Short mmCIF file of N, CA and C in Angstrom, two decimals:
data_model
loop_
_atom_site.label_atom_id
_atom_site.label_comp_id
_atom_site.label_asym_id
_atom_site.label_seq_id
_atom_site.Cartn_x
_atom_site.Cartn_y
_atom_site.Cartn_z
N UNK A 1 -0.62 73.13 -101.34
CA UNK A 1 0.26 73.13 -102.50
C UNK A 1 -0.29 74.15 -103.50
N UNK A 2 0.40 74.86 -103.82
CA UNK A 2 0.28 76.19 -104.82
C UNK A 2 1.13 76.14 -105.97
N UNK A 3 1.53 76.65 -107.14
CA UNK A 3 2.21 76.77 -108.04
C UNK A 3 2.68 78.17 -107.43
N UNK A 4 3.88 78.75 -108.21
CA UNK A 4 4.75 80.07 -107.27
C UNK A 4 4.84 80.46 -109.05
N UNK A 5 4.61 82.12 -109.29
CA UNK A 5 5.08 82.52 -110.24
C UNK A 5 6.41 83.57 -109.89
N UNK A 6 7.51 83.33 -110.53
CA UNK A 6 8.51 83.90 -110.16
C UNK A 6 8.05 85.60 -110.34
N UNK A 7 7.85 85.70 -111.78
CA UNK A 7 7.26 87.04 -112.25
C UNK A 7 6.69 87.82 -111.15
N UNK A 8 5.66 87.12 -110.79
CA UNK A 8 4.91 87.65 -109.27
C UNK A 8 5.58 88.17 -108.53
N UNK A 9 6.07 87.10 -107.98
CA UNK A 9 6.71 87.23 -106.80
C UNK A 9 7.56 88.15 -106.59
N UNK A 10 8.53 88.29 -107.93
CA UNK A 10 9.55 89.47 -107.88
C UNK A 10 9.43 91.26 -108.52
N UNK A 11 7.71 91.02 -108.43
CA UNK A 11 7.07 92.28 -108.39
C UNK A 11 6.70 92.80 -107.05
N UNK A 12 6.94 91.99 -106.24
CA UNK A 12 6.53 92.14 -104.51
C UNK A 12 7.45 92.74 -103.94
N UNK A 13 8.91 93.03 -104.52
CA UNK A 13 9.75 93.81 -103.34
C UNK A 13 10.45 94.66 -104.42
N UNK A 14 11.07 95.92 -103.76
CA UNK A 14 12.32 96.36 -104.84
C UNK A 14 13.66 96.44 -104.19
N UNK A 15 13.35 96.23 -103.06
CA UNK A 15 15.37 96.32 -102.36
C UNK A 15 15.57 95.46 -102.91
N UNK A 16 17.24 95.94 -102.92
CA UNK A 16 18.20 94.91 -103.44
C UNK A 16 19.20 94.20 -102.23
N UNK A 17 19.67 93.24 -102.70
CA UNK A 17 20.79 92.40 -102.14
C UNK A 17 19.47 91.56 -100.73
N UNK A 18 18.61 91.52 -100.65
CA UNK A 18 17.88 91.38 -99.71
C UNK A 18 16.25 90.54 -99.93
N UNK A 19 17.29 88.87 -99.77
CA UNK A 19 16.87 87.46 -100.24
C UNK A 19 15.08 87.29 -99.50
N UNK A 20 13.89 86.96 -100.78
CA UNK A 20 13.40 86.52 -100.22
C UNK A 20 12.45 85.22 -100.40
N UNK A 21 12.13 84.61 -99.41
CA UNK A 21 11.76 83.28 -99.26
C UNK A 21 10.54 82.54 -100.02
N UNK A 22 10.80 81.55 -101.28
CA UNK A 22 9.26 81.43 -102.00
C UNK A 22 8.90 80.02 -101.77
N UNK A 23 9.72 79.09 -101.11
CA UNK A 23 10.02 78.20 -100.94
C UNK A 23 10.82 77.31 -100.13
N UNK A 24 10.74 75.98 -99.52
CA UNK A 24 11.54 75.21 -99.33
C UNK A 24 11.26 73.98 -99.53
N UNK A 25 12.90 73.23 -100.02
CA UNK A 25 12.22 71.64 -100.70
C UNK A 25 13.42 71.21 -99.86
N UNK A 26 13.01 70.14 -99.24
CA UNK A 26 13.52 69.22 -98.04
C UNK A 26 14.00 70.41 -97.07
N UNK A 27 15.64 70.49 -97.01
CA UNK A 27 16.18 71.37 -96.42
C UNK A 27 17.53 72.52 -96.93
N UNK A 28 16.45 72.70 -97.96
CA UNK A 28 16.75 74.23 -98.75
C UNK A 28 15.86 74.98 -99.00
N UNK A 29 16.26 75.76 -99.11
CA UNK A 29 15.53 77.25 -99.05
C UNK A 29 15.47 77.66 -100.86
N UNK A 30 14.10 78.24 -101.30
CA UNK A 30 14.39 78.73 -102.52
C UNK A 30 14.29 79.97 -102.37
N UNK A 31 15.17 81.07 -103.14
CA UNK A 31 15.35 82.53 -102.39
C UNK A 31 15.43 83.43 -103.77
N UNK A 32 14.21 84.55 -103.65
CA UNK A 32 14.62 85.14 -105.09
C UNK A 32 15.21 86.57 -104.50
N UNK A 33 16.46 87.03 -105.16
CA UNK A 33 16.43 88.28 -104.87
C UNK A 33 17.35 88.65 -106.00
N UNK A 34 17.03 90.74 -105.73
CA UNK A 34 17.54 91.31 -106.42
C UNK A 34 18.29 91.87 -106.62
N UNK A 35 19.52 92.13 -107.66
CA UNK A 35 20.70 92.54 -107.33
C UNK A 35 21.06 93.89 -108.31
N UNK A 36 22.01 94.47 -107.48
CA UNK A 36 22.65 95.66 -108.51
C UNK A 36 23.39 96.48 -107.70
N UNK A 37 24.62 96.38 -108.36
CA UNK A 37 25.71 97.09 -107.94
C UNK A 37 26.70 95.62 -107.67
N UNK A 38 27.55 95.94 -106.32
CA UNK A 38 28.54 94.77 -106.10
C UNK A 38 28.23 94.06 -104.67
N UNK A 39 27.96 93.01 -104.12
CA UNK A 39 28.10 92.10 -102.50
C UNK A 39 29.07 92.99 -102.20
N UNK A 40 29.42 91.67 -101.48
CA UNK A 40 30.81 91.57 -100.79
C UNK A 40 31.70 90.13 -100.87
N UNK A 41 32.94 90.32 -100.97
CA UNK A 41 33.53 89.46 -100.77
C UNK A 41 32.86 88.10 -99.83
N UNK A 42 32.63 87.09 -99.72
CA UNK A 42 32.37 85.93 -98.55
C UNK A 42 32.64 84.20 -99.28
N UNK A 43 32.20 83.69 -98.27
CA UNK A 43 32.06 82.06 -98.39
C UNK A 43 31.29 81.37 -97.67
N UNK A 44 30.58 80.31 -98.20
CA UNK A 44 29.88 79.51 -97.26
C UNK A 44 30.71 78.27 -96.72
N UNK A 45 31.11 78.29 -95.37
CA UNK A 45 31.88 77.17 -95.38
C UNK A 45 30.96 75.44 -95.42
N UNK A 46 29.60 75.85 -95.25
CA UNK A 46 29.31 74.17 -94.99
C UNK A 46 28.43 74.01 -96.06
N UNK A 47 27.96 75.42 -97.23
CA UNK A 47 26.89 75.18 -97.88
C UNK A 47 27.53 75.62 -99.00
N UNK A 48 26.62 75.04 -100.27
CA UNK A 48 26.81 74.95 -101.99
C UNK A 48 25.69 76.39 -101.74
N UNK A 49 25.95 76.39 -103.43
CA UNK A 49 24.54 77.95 -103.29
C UNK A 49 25.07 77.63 -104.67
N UNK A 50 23.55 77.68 -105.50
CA UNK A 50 22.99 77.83 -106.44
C UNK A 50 22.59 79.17 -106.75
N UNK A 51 22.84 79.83 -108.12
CA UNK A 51 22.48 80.90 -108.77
C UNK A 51 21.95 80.81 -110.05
N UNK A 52 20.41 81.22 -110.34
CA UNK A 52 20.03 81.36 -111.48
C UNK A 52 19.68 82.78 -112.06
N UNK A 53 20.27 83.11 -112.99
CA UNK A 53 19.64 84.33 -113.44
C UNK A 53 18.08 84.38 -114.23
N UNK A 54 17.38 84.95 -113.52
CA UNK A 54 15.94 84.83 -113.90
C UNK A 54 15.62 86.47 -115.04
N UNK A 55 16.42 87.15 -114.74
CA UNK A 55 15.90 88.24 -115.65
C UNK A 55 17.22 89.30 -115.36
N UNK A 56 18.05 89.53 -116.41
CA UNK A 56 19.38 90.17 -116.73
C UNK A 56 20.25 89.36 -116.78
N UNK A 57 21.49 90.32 -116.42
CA UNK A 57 23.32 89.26 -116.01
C UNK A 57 23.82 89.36 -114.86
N UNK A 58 24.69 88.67 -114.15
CA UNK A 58 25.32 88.65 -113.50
C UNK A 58 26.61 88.74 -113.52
N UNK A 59 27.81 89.05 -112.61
CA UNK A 59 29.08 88.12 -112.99
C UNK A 59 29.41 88.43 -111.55
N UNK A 60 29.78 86.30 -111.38
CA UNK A 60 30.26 85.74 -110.33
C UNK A 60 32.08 86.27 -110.08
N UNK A 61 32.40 86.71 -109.41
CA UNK A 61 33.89 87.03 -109.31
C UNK A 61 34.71 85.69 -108.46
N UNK A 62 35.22 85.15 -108.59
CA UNK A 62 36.02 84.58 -107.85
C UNK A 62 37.08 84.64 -107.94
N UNK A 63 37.90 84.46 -107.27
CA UNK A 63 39.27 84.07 -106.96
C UNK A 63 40.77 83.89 -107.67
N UNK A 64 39.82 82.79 -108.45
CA UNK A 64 40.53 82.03 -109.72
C UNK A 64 40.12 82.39 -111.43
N UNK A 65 38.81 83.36 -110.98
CA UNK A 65 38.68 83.96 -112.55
C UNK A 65 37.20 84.33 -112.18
N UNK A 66 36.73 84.54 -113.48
CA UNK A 66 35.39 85.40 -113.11
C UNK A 66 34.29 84.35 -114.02
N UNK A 67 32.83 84.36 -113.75
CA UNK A 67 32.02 83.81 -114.60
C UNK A 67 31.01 84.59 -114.83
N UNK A 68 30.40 84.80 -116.14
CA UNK A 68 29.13 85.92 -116.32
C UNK A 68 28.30 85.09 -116.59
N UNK A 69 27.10 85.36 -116.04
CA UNK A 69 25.68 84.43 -116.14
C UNK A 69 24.68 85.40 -116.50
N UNK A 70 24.52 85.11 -117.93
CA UNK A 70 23.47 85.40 -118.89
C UNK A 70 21.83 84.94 -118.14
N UNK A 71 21.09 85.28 -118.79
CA UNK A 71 19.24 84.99 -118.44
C UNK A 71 19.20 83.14 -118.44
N UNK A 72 18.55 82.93 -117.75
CA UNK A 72 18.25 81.45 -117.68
C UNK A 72 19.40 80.26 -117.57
N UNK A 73 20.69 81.08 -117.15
CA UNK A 73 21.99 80.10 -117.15
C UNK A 73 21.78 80.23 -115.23
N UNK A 74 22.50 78.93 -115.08
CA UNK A 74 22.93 78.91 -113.53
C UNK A 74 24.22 78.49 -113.00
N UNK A 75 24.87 79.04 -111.70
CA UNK A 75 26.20 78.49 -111.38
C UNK A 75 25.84 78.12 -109.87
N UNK A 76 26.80 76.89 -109.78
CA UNK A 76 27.02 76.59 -108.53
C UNK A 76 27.91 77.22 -108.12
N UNK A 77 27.80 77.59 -106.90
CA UNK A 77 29.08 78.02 -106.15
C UNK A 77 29.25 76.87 -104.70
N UNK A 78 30.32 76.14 -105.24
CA UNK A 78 31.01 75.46 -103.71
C UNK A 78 31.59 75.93 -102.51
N UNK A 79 30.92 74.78 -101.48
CA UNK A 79 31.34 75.48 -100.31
C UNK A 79 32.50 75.67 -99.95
N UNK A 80 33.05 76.85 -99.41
CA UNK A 80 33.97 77.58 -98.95
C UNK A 80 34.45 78.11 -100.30
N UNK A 81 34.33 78.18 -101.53
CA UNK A 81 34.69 79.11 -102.18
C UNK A 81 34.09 80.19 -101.87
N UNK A 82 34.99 81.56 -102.10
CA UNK A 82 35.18 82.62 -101.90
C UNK A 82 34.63 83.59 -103.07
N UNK A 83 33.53 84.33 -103.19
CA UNK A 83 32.57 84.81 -104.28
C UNK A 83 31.95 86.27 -103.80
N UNK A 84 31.92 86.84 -105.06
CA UNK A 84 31.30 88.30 -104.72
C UNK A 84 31.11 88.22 -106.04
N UNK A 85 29.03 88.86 -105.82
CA UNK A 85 28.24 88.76 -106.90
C UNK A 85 27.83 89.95 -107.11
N UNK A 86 28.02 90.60 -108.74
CA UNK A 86 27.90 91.87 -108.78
C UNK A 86 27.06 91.63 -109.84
N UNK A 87 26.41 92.79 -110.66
CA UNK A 87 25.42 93.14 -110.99
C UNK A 87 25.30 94.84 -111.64
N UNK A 88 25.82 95.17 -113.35
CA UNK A 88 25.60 96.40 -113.62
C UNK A 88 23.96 97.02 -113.31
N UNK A 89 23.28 96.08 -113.76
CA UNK A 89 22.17 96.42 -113.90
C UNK A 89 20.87 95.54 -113.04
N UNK A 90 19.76 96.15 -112.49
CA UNK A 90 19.26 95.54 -111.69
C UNK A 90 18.90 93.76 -112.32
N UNK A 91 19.22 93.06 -111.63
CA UNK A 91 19.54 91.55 -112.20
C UNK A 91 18.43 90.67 -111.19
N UNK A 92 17.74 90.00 -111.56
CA UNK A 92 17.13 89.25 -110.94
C UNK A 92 17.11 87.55 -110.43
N UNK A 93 17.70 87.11 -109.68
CA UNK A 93 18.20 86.09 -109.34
C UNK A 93 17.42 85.02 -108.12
N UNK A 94 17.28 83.74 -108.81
CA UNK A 94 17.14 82.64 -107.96
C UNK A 94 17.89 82.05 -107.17
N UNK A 95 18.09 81.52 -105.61
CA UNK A 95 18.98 81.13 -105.24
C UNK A 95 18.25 79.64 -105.00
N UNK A 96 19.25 78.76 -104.57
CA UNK A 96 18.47 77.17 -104.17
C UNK A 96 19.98 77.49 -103.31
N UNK A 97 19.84 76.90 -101.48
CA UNK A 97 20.62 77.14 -100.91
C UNK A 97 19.71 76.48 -99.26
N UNK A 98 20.98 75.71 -99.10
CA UNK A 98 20.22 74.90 -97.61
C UNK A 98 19.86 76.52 -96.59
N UNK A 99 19.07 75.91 -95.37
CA UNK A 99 17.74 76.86 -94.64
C UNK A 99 18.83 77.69 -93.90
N UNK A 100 19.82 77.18 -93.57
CA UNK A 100 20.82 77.40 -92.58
C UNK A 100 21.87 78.98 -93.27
N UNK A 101 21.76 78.37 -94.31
CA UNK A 101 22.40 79.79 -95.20
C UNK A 101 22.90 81.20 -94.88
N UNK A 102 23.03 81.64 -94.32
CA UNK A 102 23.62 83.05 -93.92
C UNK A 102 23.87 83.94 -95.42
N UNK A 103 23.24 85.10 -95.66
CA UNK A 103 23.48 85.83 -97.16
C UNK A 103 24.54 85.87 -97.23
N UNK A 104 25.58 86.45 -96.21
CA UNK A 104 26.60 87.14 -96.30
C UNK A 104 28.06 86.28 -95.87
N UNK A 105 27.50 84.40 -96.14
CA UNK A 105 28.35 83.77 -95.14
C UNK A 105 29.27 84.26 -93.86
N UNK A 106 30.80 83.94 -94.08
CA UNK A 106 31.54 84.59 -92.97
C UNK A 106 31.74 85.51 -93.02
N UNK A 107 30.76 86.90 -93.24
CA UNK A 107 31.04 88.19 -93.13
C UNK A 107 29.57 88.27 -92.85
N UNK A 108 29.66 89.18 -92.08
CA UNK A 108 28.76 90.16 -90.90
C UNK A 108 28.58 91.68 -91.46
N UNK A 109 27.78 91.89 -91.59
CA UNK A 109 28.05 93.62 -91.90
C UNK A 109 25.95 94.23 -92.34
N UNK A 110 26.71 95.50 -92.79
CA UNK A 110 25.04 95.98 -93.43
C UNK A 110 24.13 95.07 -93.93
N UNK A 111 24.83 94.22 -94.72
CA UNK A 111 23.69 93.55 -95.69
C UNK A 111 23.35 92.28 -95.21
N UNK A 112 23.91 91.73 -94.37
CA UNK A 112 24.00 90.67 -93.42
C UNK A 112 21.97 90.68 -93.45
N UNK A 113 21.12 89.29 -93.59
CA UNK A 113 19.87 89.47 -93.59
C UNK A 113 19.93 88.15 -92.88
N UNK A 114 19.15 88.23 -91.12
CA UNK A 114 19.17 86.81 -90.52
C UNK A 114 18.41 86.07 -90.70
N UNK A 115 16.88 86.78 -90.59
CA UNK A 115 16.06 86.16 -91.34
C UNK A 115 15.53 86.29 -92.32
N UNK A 116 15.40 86.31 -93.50
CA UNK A 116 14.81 86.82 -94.97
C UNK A 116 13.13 86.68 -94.83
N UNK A 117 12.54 87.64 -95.31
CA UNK A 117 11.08 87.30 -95.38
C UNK A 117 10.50 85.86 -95.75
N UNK A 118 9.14 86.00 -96.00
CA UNK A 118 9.15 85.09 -96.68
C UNK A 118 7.25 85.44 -97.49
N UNK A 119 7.55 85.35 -98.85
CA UNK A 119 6.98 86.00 -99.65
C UNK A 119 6.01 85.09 -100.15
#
């Protein structure tokens, strides 16, 4: 058992969109990564996903309207909603998200990461 400093930790990589592993509590995964620019469109059909902004903004796009997440705010995103997470500026983000998780849910492509490190 260790204490995890986020700070640390997210001095250890600089790619973006490309989740990595600082943690798991029962059967979720805690995942910090970094963002900037836009995802992609997707959904998780069987999993929730948690977003915290640890250092900048975000804004969640969905469907039905958009949400911007300021420093230290967090959003759930429910499963099978449909979300693409963008990012003007490099944004630094916590995820809490079961092990099973796929980054890119039902979409496959470049950024698609099967297994994420683990840091």
């Amino acid at each position: 058992m260790q204490k995890i400093n986020l700070h640390d930790k997210f001095q250890l990589f600089r790619e973006h969109w490309n989740p990595k592993i600082v943690g798991t509590v029962n059967d979720c995964h805690i995942k910090l990564v970094k963002l900037k620019g836009e995802f992609v469109w997707h959904k998780h059909e069987g999993e929730d996903e948690l977003f915290m902004v640890v250092k900048g903004r975000m804004l969640m796009k969905l469907r039905d309207g958009d949400v911007l997440l300021e420093e230290g705010e967090l959003f759930i995103v429910p499963r099978n909603v449909e979300h693409l997470p963008v990012a003007e500026e490099e944004t630094w983000v916590m995820l809490v998200e079961p092990t099973s998780t796929l980054n890119t849910g039902n979409v496959r492509g470049e950024r698609t990461v099967d297994q994420p490190d683990e840091i």
